[in-house]
PDB file of C-alpha atoms and ligand atoms in Angstrom:
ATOM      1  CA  UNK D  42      -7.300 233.672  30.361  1.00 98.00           C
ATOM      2  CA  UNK D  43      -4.907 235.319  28.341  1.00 98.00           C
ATOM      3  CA  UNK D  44      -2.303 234.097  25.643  1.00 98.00           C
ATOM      4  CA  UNK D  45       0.195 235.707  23.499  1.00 98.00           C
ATOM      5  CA  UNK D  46       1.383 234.103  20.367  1.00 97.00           C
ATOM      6  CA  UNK D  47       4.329 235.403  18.703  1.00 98.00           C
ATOM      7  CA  UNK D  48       4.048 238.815  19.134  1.00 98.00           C
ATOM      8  CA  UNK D  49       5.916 241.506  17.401  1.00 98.00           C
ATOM      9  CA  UNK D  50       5.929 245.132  18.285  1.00 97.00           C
ATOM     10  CA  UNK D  51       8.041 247.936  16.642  1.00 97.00           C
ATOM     11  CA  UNK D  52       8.890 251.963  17.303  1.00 96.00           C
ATOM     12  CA  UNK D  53       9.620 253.079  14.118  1.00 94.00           C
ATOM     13  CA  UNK D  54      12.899 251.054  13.098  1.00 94.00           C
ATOM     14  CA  UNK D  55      13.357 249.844  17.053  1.00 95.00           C
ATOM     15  CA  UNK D  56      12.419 245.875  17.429  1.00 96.00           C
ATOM     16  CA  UNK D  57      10.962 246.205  20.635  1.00 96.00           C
ATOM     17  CA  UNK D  58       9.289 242.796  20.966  1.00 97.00           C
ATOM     18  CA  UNK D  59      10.825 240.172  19.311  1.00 97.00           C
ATOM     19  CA  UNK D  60       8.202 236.975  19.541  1.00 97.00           C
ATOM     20  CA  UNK D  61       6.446 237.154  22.957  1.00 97.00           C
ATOM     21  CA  UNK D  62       4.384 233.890  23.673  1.00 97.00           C
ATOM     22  CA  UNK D  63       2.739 234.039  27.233  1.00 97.00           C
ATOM     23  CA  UNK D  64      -0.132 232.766  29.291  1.00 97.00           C
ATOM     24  CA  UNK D  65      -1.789 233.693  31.863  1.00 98.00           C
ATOM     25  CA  UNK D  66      -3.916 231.310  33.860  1.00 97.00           C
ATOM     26  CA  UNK D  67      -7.335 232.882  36.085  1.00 97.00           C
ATOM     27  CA  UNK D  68      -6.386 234.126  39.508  1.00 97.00           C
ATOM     28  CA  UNK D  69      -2.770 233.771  38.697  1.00 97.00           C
ATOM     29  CA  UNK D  70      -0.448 236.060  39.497  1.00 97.00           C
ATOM     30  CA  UNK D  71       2.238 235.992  36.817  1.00 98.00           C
ATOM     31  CA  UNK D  72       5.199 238.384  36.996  1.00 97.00           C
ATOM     32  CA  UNK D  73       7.624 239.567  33.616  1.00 97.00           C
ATOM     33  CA  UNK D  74      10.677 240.186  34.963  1.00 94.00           C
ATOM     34  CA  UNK D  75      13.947 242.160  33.090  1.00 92.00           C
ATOM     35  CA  UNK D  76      16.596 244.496  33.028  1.00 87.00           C
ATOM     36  CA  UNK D  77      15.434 247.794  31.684  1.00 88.00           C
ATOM     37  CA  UNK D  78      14.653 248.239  27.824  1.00 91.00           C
ATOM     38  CA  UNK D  79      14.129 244.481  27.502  1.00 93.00           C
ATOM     39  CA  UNK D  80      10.398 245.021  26.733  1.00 96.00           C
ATOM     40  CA  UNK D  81       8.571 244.676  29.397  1.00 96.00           C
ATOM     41  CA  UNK D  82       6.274 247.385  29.412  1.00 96.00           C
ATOM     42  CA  UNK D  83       6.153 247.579  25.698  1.00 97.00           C
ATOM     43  CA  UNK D  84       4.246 243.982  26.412  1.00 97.00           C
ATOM     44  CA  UNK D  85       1.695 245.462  28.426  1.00 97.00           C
ATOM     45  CA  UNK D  86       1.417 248.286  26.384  1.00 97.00           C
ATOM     46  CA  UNK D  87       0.575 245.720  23.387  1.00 97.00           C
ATOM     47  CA  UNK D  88      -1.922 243.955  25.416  1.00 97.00           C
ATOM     48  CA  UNK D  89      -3.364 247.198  26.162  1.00 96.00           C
ATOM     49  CA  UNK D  90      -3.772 247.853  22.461  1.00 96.00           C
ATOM     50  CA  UNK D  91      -1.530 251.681  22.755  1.00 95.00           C
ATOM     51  CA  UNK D  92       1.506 250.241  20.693  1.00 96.00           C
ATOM     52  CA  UNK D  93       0.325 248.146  18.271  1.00 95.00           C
ATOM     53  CA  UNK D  94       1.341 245.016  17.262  1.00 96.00           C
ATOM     54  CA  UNK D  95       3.157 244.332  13.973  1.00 96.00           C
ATOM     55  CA  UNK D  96       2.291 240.546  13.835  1.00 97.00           C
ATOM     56  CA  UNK D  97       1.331 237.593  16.562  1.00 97.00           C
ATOM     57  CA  UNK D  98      -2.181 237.559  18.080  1.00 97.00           C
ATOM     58  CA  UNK D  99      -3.187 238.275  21.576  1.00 98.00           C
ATOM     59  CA  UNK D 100      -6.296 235.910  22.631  1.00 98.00           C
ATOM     60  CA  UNK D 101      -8.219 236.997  25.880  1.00 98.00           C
ATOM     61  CA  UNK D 102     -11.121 234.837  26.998  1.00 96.00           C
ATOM     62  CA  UNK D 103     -10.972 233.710  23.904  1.00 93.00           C
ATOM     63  CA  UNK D 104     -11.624 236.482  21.982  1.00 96.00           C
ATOM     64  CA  UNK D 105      -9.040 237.637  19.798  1.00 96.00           C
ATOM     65  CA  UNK D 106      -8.225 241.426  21.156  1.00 95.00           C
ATOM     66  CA  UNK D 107      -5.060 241.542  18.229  1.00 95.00           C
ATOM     67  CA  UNK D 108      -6.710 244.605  16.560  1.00 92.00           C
ATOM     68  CA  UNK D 109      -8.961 245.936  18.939  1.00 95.00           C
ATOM     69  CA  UNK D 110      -8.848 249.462  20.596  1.00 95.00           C
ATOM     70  CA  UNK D 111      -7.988 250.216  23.595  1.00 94.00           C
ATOM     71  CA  UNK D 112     -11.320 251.453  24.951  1.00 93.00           C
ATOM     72  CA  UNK D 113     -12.499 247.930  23.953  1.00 94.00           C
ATOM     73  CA  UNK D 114     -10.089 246.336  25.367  1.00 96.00           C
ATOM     74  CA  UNK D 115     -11.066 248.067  28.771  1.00 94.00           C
ATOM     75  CA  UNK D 116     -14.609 247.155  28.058  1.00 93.00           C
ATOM     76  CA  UNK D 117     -13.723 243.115  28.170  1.00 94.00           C
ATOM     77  CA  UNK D 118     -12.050 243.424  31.123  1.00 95.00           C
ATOM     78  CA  UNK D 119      -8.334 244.749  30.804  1.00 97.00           C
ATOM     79  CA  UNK D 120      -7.049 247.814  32.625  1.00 96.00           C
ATOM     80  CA  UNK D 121      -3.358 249.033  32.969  1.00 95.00           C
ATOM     81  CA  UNK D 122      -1.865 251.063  36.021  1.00 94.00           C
ATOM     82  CA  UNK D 123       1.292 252.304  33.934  1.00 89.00           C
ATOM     83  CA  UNK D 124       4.717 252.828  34.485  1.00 88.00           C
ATOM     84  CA  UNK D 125       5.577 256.094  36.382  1.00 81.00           C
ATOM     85  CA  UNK D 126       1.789 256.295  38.085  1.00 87.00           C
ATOM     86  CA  UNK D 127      -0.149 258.616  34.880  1.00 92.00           C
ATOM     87  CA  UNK D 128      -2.366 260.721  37.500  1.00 92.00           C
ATOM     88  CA  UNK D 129      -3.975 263.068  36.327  1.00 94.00           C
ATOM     89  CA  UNK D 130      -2.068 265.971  38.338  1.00 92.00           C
ATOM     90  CA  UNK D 131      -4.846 268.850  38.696  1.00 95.00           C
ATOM     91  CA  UNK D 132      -8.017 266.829  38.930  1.00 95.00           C
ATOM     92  CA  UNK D 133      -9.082 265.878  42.628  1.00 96.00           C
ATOM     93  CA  UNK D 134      -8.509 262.243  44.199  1.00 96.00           C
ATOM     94  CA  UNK D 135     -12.490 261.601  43.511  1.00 96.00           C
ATOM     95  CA  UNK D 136     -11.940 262.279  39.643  1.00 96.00           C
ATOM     96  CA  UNK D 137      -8.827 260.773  39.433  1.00 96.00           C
ATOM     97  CA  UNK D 138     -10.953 257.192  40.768  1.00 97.00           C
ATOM     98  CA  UNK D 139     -14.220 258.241  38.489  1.00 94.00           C
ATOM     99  CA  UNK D 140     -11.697 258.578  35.312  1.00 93.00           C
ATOM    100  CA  UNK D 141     -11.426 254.785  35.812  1.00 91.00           C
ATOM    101  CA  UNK D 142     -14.732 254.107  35.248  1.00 91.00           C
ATOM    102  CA  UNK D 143     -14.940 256.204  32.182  1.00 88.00           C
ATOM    103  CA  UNK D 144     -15.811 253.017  29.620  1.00 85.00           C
ATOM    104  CA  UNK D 145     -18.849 252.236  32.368  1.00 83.00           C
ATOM    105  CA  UNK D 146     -22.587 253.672  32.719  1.00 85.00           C
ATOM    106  CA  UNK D 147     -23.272 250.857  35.856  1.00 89.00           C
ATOM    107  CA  UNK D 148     -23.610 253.819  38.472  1.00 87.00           C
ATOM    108  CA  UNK D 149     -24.834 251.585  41.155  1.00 90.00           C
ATOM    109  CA  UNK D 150     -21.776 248.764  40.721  1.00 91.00           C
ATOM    110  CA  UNK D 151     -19.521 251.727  39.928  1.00 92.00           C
ATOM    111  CA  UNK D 152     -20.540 253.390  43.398  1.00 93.00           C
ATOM    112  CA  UNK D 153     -19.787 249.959  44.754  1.00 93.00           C
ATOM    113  CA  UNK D 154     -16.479 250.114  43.579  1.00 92.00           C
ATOM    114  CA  UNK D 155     -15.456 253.216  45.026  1.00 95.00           C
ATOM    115  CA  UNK D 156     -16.432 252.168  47.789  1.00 95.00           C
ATOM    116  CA  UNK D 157     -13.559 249.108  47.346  1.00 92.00           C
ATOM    117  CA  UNK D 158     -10.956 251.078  46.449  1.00 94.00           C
ATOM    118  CA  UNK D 159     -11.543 253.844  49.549  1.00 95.00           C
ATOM    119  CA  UNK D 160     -11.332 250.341  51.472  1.00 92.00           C
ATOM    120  CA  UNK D 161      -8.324 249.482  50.050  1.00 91.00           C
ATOM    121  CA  UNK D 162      -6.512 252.801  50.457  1.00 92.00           C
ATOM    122  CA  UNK D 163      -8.466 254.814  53.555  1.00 93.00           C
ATOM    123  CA  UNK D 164      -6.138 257.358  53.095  1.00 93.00           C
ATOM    124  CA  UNK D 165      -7.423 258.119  49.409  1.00 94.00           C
ATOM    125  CA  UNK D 166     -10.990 259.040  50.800  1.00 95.00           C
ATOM    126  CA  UNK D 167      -9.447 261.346  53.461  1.00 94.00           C
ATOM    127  CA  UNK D 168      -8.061 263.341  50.468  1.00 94.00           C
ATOM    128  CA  UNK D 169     -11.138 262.263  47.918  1.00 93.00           C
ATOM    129  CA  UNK D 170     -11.131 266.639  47.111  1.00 95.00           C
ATOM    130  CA  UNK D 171      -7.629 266.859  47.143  1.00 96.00           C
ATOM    131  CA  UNK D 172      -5.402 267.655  43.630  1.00 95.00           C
ATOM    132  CA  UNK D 173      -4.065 264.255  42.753  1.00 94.00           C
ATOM    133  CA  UNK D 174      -0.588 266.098  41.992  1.00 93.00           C
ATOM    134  CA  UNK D 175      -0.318 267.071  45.309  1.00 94.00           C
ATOM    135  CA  UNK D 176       0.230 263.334  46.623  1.00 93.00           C
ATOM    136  CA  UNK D 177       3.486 261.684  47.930  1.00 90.00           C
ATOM    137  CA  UNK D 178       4.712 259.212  44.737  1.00 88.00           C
ATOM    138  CA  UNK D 179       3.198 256.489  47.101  1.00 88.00           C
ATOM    139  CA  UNK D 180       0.059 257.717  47.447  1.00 91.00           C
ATOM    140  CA  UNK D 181      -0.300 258.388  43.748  1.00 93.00           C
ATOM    141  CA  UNK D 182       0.954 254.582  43.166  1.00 91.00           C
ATOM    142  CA  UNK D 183      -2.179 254.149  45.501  1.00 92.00           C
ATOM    143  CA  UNK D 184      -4.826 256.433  43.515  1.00 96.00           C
ATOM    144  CA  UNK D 185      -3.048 254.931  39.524  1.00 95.00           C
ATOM    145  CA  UNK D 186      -4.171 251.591  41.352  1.00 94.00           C
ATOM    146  CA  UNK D 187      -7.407 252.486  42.713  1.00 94.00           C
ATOM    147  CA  UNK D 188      -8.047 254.497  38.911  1.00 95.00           C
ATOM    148  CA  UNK D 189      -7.510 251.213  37.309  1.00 94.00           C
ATOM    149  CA  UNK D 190      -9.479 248.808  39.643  1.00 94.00           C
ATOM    150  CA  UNK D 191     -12.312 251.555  38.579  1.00 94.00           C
ATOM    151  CA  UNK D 192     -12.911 250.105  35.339  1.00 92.00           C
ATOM    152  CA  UNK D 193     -13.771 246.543  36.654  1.00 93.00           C
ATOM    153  CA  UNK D 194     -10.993 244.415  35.818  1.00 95.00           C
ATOM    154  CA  UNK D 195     -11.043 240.673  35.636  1.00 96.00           C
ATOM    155  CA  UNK D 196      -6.947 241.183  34.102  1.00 98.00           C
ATOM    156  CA  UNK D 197      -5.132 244.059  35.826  1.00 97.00           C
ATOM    157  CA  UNK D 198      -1.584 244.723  34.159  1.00 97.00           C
ATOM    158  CA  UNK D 199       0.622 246.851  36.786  1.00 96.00           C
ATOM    159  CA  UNK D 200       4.029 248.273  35.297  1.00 95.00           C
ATOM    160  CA  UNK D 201       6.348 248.735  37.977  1.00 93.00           C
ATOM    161  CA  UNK D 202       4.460 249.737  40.949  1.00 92.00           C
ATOM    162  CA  UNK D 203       7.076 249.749  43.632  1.00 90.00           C
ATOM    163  CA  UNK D 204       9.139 252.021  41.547  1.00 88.00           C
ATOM    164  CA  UNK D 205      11.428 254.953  43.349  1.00 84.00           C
ATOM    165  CA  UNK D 206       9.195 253.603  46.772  1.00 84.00           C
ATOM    166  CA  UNK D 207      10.231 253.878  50.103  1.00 85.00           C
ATOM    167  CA  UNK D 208      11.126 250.038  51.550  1.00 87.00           C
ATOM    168  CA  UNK D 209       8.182 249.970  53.942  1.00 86.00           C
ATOM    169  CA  UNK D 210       5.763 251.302  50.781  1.00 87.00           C
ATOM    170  CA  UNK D 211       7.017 248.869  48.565  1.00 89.00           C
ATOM    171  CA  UNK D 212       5.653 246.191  51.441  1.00 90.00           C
ATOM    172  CA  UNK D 213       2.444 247.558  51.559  1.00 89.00           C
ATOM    173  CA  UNK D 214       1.683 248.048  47.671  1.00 90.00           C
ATOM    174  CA  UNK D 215       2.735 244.236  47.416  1.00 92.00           C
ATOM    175  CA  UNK D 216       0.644 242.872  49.847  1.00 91.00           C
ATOM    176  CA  UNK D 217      -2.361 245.237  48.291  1.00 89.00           C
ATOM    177  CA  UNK D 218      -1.350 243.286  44.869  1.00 94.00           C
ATOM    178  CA  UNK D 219      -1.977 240.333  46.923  1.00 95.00           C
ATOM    179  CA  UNK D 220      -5.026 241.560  48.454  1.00 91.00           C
ATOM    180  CA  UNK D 221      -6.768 243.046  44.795  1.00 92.00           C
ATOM    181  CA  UNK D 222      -5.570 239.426  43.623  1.00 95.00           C
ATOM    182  CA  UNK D 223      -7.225 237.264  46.517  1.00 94.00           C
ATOM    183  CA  UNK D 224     -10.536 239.187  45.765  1.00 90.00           C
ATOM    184  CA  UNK D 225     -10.626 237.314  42.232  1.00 90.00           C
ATOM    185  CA  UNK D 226      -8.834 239.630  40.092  1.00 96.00           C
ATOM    186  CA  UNK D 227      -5.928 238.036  38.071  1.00 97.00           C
ATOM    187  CA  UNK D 228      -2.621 240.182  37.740  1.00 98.00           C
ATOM    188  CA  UNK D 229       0.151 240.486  34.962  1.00 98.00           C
ATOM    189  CA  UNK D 230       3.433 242.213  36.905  1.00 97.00           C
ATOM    190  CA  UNK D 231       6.096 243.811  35.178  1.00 96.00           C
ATOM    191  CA  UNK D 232       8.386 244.346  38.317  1.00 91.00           C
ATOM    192  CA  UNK D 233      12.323 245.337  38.091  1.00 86.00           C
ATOM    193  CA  UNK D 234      12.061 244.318  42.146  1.00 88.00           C
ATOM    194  CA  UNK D 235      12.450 240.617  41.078  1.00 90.00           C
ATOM    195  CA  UNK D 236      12.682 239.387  44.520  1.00 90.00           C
ATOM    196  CA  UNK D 237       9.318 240.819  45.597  1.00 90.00           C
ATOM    197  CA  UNK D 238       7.686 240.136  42.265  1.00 93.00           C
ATOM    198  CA  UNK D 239       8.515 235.947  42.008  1.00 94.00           C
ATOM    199  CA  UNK D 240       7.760 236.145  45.975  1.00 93.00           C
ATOM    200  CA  UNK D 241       3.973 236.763  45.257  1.00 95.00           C
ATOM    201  CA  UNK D 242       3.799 235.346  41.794  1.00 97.00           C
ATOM    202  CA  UNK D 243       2.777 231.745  40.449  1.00 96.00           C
ATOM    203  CA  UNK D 244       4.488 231.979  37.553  1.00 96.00           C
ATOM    204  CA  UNK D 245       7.574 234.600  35.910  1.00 96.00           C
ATOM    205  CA  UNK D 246       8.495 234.891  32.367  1.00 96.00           C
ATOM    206  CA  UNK D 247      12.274 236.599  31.638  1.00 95.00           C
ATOM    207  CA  UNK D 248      12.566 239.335  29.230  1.00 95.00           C
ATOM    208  CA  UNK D 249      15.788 239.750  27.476  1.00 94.00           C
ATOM    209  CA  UNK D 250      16.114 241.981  24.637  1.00 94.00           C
ATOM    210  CA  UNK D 251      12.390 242.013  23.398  1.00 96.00           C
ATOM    211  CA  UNK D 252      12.727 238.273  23.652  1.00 96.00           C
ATOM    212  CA  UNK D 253      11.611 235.762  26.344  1.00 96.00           C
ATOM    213  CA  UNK D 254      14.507 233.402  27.655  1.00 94.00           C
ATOM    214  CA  UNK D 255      13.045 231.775  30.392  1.00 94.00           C
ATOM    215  CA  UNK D 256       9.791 230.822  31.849  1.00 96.00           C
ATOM    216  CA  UNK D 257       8.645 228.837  35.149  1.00 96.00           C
ATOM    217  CA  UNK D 258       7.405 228.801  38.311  1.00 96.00           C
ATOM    218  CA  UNK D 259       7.967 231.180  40.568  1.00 95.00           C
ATOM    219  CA  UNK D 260       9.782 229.048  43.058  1.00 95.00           C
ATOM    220  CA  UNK D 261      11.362 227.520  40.599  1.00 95.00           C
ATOM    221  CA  UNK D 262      12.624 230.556  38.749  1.00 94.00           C
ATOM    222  CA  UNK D 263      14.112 232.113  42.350  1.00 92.00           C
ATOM    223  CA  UNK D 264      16.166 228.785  42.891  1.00 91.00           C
ATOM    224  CA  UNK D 265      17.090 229.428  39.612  1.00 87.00           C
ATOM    225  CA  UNK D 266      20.977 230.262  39.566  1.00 85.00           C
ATOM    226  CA  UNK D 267      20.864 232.210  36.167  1.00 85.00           C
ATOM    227  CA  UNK D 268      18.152 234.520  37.889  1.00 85.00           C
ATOM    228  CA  UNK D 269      19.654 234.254  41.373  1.00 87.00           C
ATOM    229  CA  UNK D 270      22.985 236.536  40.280  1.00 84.00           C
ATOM    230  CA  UNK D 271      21.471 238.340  37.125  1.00 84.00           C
ATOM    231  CA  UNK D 272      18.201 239.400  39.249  1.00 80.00           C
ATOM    232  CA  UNK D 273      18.605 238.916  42.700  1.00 81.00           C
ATOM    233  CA  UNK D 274      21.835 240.390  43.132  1.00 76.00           C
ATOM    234  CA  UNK D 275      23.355 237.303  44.439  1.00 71.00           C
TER     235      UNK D 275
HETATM  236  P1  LIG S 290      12.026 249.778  31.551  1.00 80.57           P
HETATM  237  O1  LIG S 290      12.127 249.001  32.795  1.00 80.57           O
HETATM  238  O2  LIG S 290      13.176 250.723  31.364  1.00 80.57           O
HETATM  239  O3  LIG S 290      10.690 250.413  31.330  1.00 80.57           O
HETATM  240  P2  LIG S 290      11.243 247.715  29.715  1.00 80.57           P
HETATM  241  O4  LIG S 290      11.707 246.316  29.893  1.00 80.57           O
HETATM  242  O5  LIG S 290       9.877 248.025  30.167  1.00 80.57           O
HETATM  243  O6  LIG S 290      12.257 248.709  30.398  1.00 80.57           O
HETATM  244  P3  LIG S 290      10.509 248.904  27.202  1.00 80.57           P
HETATM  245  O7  LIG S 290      10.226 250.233  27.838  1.00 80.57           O
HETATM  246  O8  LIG S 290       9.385 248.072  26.789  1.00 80.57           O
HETATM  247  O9  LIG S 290      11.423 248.056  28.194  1.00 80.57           O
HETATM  248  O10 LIG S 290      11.507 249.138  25.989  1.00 80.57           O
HETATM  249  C1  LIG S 290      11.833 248.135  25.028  1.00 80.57           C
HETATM  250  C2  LIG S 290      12.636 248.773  23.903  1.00 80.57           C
HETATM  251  O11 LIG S 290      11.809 249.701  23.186  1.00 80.57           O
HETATM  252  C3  LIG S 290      13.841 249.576  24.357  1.00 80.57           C
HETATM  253  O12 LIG S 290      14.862 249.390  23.409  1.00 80.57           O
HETATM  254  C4  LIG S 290      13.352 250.999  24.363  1.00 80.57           C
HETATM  255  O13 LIG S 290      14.413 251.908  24.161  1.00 80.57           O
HETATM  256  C5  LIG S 290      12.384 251.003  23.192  1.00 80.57           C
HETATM  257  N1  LIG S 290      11.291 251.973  23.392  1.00 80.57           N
HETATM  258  C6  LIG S 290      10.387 251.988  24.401  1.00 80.57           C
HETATM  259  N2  LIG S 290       9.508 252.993  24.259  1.00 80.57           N
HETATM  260  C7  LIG S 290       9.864 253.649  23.124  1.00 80.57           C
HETATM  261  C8  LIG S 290       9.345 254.786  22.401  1.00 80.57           C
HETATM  262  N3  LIG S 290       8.255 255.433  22.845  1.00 80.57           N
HETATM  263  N4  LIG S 290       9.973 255.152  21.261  1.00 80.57           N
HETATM  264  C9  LIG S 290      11.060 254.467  20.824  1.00 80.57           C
HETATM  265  N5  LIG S 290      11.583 253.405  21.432  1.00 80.57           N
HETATM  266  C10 LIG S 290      11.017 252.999  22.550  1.00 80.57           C
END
C-alpha cells in the first residue's frame, strides 16, 4: 500500500532522514520504533508531505505522492494524528471532528462518520459543544484521533498516541488502534512505548539516527535481544 524508497529529509543543515525504505502492506499494522530524535516523526511528517523530501520517492497505491501537497495527500487517503495531539484549543469538540473532514464535500458519508467516531469515543459526543482545550490530554488524544478518522483514511499515521497517558489510557487508546484497524483501516505507528506498539503490530521497523537498522516481524523483533534491552528495558 505504501513504500518508501530511499528517502532523504533535511532541516536546514540537520540530516534528519538518512535513506528510509519501508512498506506497508493493507490492513497491516506496522509500528517505527526509536529513541527520541532518531526520525521517527520526521517520517510521517514526509509521508504527510509537511517536511519535504530532499530525494527518495514515496509510492502510495501506486501513485507516486513524492511531490504532492499535503491537502492531496489527504484527498488519496492519508491522514496524520500528530505528535503532542494538535487540537484546535478554542473550537468546540463538534468542530474539532468537522475540521477533519475539511478536504471532503460527501455530507451524507461525512455524517456517517461522525457518527463512527462518537461510537468510538461516547464520551466525545457528551462534550460535542465543549472547547476542545478544555479536555483531559486523554480525551484530546481521543478527539486528534477521531479529527483524523474524519477525513476518511484508508492509511492513518499516529505519532505517539500514548504519550504522557495514564497506564489504564494508554490500554484503551491501544485497543481503539486495534479497533479503527479491524474496521479496514491500515495504521503506520510511531510509538516510543515499544512494548505496546510490537504487541499490536505485524511488522516494526527501528529508527536509529535518521537511519533504519532493523526490520521484522513483530514477534520476531520482541524476541529480539538487541531490542529486548535497548527498547524494552530488559
Ligand atoms: P521524538 O520521539 O523526540 O519526536 P523522533 O524519532 O520522532 O523523536 P524527529 O522528531 O523526527 O525524531 O527528529 C529527527 C531529527 O530532526 C532530530 O535530530 C531533531 O532534532 C531534528 N528535528 C526535528 N524537527 C526539527 C525542526 N523543526 N527543526 C530542526 N530540526 C528538527
Amino acid at each position: 500500500m505504501l513504500r518508501l524508497h530511499e528517502v532523504h529529509a533535511h532541516y536546514g543543515a540537520i540530516h534528519a532522514l538518512r535513506g528510509i525504505s519501508l512498506e506497508v502492506k493493507e490492513g497491516q499494522i506496522v509500528t517505527l520504533i526509536g529513541a527520541n530524535g532518531a526520525g521517527k516523526s520526521s517520517t510521517l511528517m514526509t509521508i504527510s508531505g509537511i517536511l519535504r523530501p530532499t530525494s527518495g520517492r514515496i509510492i502510495f497505491e501506486d501513485e507516486d505522492l513524492t511531490h504532492l501537497p499535503s491537502h492531496a495527500i489527504v484527498r488519496r487517503g492519508i491522514s496524520q494524528v500528530p505528535e503532542g495531539r494538535r487540537i484546535f484549543p478554542t473550537l468546540s469538540v463538534l468542530e474539532n471532528l468537522e475540521m477533519g473532514a475539511y478536504t471532503r464535500t460527501d455530507a451524507t458519508q461525512i455524517r456517517q462518520d461522525l457518527d463512527r467516531v462518537f461510537q468510538l469515543f461516547p464520551l466525545l459526543k457528551d462534550r460535542r459543544s465543549q472547547p476542545g482545550g478544555t479536555l483531559s490530554g486523554g480525551e484530546q488524544q481521543m478527539l486528534a484521533i477521531g479529527r483524523a478518522l474524519m477525513a476518511r483514511p484508508r492509511l492513518l499515521l499516529m505519532d505517539e498516541p500514548s504519550l504522557g497517558l495514564a497506564p489504564k489510557l494508554v490500554e484503551t487508546i491501544f485497543q481503539v488502534i486495534q479497533e479503527i484497524n479491524a474496521q479496514s483501516t491500515t495504521i503506520l505507528l510511531v510509538e516510543q512505548n515499544a512494548h505496546m506498539a510490537l504487541r499490536v503490530a505485524t511488522r516494526g521497523y527501528v529508527m536509529e539516527v535518521g537511519r533504519i537498522v532493523l526490520e521484522d516481524e513483530a514477534e520476531k523483533l520482541m524476541a529480539n535481544g538487541e531490542v529486548r534491552s535497548a527498547y524494552l528495558g530488559e
